[in-house]
Structures are given as structure tokens and as C-alpha cells.
Short mmCIF file of C-alpha atoms in Angstrom, two decimals:
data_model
loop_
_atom_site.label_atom_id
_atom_site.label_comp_id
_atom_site.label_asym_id
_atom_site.label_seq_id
_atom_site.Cartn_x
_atom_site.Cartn_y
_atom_site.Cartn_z
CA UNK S 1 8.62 68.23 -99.41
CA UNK S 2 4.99 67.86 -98.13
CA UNK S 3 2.06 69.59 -100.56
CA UNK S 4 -1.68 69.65 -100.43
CA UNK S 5 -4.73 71.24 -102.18
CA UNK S 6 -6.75 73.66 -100.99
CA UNK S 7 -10.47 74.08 -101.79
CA UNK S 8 -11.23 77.12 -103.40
CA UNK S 9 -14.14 76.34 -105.33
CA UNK S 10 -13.04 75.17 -108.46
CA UNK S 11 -12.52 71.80 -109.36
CA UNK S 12 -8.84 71.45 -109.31
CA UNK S 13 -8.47 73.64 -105.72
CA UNK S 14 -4.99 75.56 -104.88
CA UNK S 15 -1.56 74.17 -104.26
CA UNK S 16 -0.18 75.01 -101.01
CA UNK S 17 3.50 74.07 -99.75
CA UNK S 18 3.13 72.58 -96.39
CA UNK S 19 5.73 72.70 -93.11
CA UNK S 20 7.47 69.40 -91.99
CA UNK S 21 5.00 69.52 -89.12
CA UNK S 22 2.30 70.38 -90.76
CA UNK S 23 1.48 73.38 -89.26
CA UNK S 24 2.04 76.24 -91.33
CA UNK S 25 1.29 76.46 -95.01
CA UNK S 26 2.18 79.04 -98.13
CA UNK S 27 0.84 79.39 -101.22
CA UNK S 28 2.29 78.42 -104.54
CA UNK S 29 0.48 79.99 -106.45
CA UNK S 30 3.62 82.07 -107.93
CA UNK S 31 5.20 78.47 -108.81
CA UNK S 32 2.52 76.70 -109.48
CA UNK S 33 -1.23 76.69 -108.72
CA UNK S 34 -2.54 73.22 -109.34
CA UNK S 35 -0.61 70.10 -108.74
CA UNK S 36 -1.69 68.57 -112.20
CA UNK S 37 0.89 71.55 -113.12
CA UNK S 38 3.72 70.45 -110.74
CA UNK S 39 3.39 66.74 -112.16
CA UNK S 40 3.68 67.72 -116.07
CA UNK S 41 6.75 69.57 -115.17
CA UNK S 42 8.20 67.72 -112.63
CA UNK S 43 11.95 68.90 -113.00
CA UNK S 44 11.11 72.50 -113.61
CA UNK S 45 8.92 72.96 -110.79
CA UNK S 46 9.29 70.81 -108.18
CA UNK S 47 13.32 72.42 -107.13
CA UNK S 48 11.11 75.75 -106.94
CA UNK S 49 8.94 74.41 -104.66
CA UNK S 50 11.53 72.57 -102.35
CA UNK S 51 12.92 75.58 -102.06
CA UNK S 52 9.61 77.24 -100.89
CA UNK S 53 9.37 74.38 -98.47
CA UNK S 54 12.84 74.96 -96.90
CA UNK S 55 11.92 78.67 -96.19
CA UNK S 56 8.55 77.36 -94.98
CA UNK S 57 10.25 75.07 -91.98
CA UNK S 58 13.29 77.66 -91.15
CA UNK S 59 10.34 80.06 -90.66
CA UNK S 60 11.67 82.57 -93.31
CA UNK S 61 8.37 82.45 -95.09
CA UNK S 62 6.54 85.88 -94.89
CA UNK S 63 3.33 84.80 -95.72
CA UNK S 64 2.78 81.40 -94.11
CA UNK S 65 -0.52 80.35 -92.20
CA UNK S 66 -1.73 77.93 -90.45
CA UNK S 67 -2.71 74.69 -92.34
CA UNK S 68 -5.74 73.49 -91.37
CA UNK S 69 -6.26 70.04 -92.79
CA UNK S 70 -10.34 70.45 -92.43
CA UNK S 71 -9.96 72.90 -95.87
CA UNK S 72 -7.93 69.90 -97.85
CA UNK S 73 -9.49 68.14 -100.79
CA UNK S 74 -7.67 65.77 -102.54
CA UNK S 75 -3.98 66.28 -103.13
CA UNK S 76 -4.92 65.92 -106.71
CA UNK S 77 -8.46 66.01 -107.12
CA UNK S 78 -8.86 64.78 -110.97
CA UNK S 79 -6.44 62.33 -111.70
CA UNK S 80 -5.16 60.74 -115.13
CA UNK S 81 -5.84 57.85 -114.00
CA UNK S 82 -6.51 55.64 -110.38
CA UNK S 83 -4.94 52.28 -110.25
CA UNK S 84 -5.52 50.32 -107.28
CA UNK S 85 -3.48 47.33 -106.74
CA UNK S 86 -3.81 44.42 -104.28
CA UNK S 87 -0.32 43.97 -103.24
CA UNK S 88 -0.96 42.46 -100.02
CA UNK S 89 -1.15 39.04 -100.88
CA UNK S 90 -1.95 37.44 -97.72
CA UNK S 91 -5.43 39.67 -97.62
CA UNK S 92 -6.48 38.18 -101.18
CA UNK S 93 -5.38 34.43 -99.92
CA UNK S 94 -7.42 34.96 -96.48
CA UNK S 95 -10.30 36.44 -98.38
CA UNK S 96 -10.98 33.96 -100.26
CA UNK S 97 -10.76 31.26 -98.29
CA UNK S 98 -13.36 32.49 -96.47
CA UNK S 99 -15.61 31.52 -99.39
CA UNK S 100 -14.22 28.58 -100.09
CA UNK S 101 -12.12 29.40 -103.14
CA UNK S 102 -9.12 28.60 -104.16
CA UNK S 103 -6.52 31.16 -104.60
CA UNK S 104 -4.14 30.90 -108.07
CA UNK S 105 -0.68 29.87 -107.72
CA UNK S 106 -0.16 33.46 -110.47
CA UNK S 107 -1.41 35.71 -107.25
CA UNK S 108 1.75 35.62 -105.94
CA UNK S 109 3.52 36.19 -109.19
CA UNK S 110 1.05 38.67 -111.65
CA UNK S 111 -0.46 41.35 -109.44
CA UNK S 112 -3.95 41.93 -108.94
CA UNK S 113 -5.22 45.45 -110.12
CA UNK S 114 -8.33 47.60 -110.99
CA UNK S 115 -9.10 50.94 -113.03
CA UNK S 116 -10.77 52.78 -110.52
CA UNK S 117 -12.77 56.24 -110.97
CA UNK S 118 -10.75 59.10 -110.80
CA UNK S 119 -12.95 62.17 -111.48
CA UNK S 120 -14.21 62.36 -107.88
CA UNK S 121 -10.97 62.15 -105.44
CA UNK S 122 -12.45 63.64 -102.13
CA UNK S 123 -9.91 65.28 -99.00
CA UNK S 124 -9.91 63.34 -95.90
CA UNK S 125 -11.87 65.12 -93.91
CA UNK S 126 -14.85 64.53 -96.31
CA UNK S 127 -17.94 62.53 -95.34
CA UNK S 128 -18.48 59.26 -96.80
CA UNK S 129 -21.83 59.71 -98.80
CA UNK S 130 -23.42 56.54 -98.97
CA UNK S 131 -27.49 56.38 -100.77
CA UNK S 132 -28.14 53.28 -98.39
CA UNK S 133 -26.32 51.45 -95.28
CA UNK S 134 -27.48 48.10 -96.83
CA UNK S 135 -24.33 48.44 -99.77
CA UNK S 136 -22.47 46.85 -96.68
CA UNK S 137 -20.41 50.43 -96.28
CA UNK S 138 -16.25 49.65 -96.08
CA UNK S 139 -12.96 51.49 -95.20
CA UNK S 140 -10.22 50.11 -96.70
CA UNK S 141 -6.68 51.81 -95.42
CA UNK S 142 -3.89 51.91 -98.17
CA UNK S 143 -0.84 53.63 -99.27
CA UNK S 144 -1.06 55.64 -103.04
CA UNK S 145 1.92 57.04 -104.84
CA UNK S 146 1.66 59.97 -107.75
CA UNK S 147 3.99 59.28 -110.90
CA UNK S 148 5.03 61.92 -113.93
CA UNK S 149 5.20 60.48 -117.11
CA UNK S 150 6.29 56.49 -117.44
CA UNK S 151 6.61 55.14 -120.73
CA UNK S 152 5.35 51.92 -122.23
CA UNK S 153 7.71 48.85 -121.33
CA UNK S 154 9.48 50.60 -118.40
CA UNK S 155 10.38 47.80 -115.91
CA UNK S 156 10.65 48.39 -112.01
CA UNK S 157 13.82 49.64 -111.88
CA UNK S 158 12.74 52.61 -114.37
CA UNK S 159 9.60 52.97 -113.10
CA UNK S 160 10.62 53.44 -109.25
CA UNK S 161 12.45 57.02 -110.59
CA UNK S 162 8.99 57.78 -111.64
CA UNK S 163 7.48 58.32 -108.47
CA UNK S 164 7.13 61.76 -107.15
CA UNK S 165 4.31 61.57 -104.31
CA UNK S 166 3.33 59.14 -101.84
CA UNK S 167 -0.16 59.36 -99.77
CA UNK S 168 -2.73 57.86 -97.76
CA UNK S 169 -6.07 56.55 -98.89
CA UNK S 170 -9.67 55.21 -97.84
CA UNK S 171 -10.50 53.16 -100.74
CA UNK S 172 -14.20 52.72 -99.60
CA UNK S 173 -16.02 49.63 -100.52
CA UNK S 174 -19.78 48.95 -100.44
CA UNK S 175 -18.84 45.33 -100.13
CA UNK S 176 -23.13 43.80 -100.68
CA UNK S 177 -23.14 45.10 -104.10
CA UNK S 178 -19.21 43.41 -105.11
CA UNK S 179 -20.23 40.02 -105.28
CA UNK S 180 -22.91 40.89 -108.01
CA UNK S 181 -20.92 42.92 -110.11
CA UNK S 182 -17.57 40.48 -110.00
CA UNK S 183 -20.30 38.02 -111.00
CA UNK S 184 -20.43 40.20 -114.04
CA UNK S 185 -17.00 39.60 -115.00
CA UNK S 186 -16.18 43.09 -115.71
CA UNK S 187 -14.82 44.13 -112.16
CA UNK S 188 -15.93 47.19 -109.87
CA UNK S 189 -18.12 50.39 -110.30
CA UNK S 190 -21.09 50.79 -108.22
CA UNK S 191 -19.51 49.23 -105.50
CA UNK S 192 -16.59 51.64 -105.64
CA UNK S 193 -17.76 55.19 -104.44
CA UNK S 194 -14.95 58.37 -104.12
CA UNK S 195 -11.92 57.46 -103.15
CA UNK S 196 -10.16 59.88 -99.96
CA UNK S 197 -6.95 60.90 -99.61
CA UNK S 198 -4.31 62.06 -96.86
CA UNK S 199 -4.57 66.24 -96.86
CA UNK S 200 -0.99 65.60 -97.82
CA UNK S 201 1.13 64.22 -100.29
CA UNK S 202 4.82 64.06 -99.71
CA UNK S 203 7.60 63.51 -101.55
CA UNK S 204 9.49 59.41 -100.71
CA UNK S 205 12.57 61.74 -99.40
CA UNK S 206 10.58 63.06 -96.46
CA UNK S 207 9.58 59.12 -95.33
CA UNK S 208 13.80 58.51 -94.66
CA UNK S 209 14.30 55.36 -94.01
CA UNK S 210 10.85 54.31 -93.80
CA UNK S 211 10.98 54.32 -97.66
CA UNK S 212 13.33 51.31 -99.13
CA UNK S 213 12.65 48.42 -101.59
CA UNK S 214 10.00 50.85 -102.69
CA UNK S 215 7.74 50.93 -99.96
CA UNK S 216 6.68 52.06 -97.05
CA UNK S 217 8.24 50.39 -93.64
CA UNK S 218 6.24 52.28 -91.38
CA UNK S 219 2.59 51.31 -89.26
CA UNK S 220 -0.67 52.51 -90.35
CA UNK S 221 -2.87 53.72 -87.98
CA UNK S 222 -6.59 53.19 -88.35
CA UNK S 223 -9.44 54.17 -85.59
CA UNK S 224 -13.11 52.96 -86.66
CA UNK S 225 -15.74 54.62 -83.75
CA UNK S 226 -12.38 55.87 -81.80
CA UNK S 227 -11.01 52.51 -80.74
CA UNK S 228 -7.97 51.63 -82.36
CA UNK S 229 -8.18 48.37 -84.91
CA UNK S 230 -5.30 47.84 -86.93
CA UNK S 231 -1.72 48.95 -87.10
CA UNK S 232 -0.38 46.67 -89.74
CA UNK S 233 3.26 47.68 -91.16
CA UNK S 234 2.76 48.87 -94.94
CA UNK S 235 5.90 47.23 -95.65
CA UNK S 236 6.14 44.07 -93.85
CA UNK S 237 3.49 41.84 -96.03
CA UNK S 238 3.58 43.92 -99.49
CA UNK S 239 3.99 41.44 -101.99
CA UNK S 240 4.49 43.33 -104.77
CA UNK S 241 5.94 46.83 -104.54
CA UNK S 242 5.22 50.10 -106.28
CA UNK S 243 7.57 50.58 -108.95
CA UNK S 244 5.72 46.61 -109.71
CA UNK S 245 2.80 47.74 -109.77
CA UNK S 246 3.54 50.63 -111.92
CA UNK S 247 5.50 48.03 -114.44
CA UNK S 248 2.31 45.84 -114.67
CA UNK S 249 0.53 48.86 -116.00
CA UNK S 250 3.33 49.76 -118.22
CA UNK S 251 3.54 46.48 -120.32
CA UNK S 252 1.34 47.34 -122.42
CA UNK S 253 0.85 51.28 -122.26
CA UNK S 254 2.40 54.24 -120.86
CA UNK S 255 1.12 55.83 -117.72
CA UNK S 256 1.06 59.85 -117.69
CA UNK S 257 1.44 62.29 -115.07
CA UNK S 258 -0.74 62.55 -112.46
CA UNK S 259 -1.55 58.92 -112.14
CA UNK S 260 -2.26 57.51 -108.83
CA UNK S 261 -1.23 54.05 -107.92
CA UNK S 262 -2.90 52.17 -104.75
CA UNK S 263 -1.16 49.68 -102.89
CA UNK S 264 -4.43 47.94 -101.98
CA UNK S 265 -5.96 46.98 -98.04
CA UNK S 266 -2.28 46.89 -96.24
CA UNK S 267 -2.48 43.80 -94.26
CA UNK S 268 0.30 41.66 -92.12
CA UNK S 269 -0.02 38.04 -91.81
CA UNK S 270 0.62 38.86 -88.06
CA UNK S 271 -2.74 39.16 -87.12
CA UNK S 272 -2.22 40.62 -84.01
CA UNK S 273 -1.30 44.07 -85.79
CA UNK S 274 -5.37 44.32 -86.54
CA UNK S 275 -7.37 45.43 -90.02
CA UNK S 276 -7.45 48.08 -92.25
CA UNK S 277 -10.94 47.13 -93.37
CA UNK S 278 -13.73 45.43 -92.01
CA UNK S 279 -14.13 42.73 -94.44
CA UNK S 280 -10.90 41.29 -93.27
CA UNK S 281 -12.32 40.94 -89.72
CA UNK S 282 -15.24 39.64 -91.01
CA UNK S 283 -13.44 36.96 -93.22
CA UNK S 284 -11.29 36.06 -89.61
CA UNK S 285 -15.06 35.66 -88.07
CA UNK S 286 -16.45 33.45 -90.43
CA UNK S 287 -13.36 31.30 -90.45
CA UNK S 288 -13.44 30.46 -86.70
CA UNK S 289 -17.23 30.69 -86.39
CA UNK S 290 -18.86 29.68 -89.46
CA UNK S 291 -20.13 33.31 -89.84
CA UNK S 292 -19.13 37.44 -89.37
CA UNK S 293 -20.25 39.19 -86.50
CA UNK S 294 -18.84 42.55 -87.28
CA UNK S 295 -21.52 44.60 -89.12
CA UNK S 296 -20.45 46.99 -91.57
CA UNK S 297 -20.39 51.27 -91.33
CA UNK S 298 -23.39 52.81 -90.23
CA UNK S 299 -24.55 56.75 -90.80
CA UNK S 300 -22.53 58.49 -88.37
CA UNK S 301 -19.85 56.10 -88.04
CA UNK S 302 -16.00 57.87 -88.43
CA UNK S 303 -12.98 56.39 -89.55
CA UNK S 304 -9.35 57.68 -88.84
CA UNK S 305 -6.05 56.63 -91.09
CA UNK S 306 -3.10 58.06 -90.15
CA UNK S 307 0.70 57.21 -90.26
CA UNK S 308 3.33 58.55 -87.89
CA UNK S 309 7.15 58.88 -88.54
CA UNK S 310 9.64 57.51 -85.43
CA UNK S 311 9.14 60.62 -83.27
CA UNK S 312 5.51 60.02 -83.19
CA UNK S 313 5.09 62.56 -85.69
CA UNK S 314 2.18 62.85 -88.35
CA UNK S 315 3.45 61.97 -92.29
CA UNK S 316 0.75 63.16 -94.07
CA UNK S 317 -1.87 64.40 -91.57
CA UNK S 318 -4.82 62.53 -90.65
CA UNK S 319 -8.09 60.70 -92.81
CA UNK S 320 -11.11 61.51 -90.66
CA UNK S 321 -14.03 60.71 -92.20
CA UNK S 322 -17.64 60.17 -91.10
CA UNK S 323 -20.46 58.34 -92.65
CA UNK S 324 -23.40 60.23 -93.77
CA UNK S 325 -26.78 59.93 -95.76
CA UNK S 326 -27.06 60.92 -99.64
CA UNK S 327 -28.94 63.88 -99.19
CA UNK S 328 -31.45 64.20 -102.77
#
């Protein structure tokens, strides 16, 4: 099953039921009209919708119409909460090299993860609004999933029943003001502006194959300018999987429906297979030169994350995003 949002000018937007292809669209609005509801009341509501989406692709549907990805905001625009991991290992090891640090032994063993802002999820066809090109402007191309409830203590092999949604995501970074708050020792906020998201969220059923060991075996696409940079595989290199990630939050609380889970920058150690954010290829520079060439985003800059299923086929429709002035 494949859903999205709609903006409609309220905060939370409309939930629309989405063909296979993405082409057609129907509104739920009879089931359910935000997704926040669909995620309280999983069990209830999500057979009604599956059924919705059946009619939808055997073009029984009598009041489908064409999806058009530009009208998306976020699959869920508020969120509980936003949890983004670092699961690709490698990427945090390479990083920090770079600057001459040593990486802990624990990396590989306790994952790596923030509390990001979650009040402002944007659709990915949304500019990136940036005050100033001098915060060193960043795409960063993940994976998200969506859980219901998860209670407190639930290990991985609970956990992985708990997700429900899996999407794309431009994690932007404004990568000159990290190092001063890190320095802080109280993690990310300026440098962590609204995060985007695929204009579709789908359910791990719709991914076949592609899903297993709880993630997802299958290249992601990203475009900076229109030249292709980086197809890593999202599942070759992930270190730590999503129902992990989801069981490092849950140690010590429980995690409530409607909270999103990041996977992090996906990264292979084949380097070959290209970046999903700048700062990687960067890091690469200064190891064989002494310094980066690659300047960051500039105003007018786009940026285009996309995954494709075996037949060439878009998952979860394409991030397109451009870069563009704060306008006071």
C-alpha cells in the first residue's frame, strides 16, 4: 500500500491512497483523513485502506485522479517524534578520519542517534530555505520508517512488527555551523533545518524482496545539479538495522505512533557507488589532497533522491528540491 498527504492548508494536510505506479490517487477521507489517524489505529484502519488501494490499481476506483507529487507535503507532517540514526558505519569511520579522530571501538556495537525536530516535516518538492549559503548548505539521502506504538524494553525482534511505513528523506545539514554546536556537547539544532520526505510512504510489503533483515536492499538514486552522484545500496553497508535502531530508543522509553526513524547518510564502502551527501565527498577530498574541493549548495542548486524497484519503477516518487533564499 503506497499513501501520501496532500496540502490542503491546514497543518496536518489530507490522506490520499496512492496507485502502485503512482499515478492515480483517491481520497481517504471516508477512512481516514490524516495519517496521524491511520498510525493510532493501525489494525482498524489500515485493512480499510488496503482495500481502497486494491480498487485503486484494478482501476475500480470511481473517483481516482491523477497524483501529482508537486501538491505532497510530508507523508506525516507533525511527527511524535524524529529519530535519526547513523547506521552506516563506514560514513561515521571515514568522517572522522578526515579530522584526525579516532573512531570508538562501541560505533560498531551502540548506534549513533539524534532527536531531531519534528514540527516542520516539509514534501519533497519543497525548496530548501536556507537564511545564508555560508551555513555550508547539505543533502543528506536516507531511508525513514513510521512505527505505531512500541513499548519500553521491546527488543528487535518485537520492534521490527512495529513498523508500518517506510520513506525517503533529505536530512539537510548546514554542515559550518555543526562543528560549533557539537563543540557544545549537546548535539544538533541550528544546524539541522526541515527535514523532506518522499511524497510517499509505503508499506515494507510493497518493497518485496528488496525488504529483508529489516532493510532496504535496493540503490538510492541521488542527482545534485542533474548529474548523477551516488547510487549506494541502502542495504549493503547498514550496520545497524531498523528494528535496532528502534530497540536503542526503546531501552529506556516507549516510542508512540507516528514516530519516524532515519537510517542516517546511506553510504557503501564501495566507493565507486558515489555519495548521498556532500560532506562525504568532501571528507574523500581532503583525504587524498590535504583539503575539499567540492563547495557546498548554492541558491538555486536542486537535489533529486529517488529509489526504483527492479523494473525501473519509482518506490516512493521522487525528492526534488531546490535551494532558495529566506525571504524576511
Amino acid at each position: 500500500m503506497k499513501l501520501a498527504t496532500l496540502r490542503d492548508g491546514s497543518r496536518d494536510g489530507q490522506l490520499v491512497v496512492v496507485s502502485r505506479d503512482l499515478t492515480l490517487a483517491h481520497y481517504a477521507s471516508d477512512i481516514a483523513g490524516r495519517m496521524q489517524r491511520v498510525l493510532d489505529d493501525w489494525q482498524f484502519v489500515a485493512p480499510q485502506l488496503n482495500d481502497l488501494y486494491q480498487t485503486l490499481n484494478d482501476g475500480r476506483a470511481r473517483h481516482a485522479f491523477a497524483f501529482d507529487p508537486r501538491q505532497c507535503a510530508a507523508p506525516l507532517p507533525r511527527a511524535c517524534q524524529w529519530a535519526d540514526g547513523s547506521a552506516y558505519v563506514n560514513h561515521v569511520e571515514l568522517m572522522r578520519k578526515a579530522r584526525g579522530a579516532e573512531m570508538p571501538e562501541s560505533f560498531w556495537t551502540d548506534p549513533l542517534m539524534y532527536q531531531g525536530g519534528s514540527d516542520d516535516m516539509i514534501g519533497g518538492r519543497e525548496d530548501i530555505v536556507c537564511a545564508s549559503e555560508e551555513f555550508g548548505i547539505d543533502f543528506e539521502a536516507e531511508v525513514a520508517v513510521i512505527t505505531d506504538d512500541v513499548p519500553m524494553g521491546a527488543g528487535p525482534a518485537v520492534t521490527a512488527g512495529h513498523i508500518k511505513l517506510v520513506m525517503l528523506v533529505n536530512d539537510v545539514s548546514l554542515r559550518n555551523l555543526i562543528p560549533a554546536e557539537l563543540a557544545k556537547g549537546f548535539g544538533f539544532l541550528q544546524s539541522k533545518p526541515a527535514t523532506a520526505f518522499s511524497p510517499a510512504a509505503v508499506t515494507p510489503d510493497e518493497l518485496g524482496s528488496a525488504w529483508r533483515g529489516g532493510k532496504v536492499h535496493r540503490p538510492l538514486v541521488v542527482h545534485w545539479n542533474g548529474t548523477k552522484v551516488g547510487e549506494p545500496d541502502a542495504g549493503a553497508d547498514m550496520t545497524f538495522n531498523f528494528p535496532q535502531l528502534i530497540a536503542h530508543i526503546t531501552r529506556t522509553r516507549n516510542v508512540r505512533a507516528g514516530s519516524i526513524i532515519g537510517s542516517g547518510t546511506v553510504s557503501n564502502i564501495d566507493r565507486s557507488r558515489g555519495y548521498c551527501c556532500i560532506a562525504e565527498k568532501r571528507t574523500l577530498e581532503t583525504l587524498t589532497d590535504g583539503k575539499p574541493t567540492t563547495p557546498f549548495m548554492k541558491y538555486g542548486d536542486t537535489v533529486r533522491i529517488e529509489m526504483f524497484d527492479g523494473d525501473g519503477r519509482s518506490i516512493f516518487g521522487a525528492l526534488e528540491q531546490r535551494v532558495a533564499p529566506l525571504r524576511r
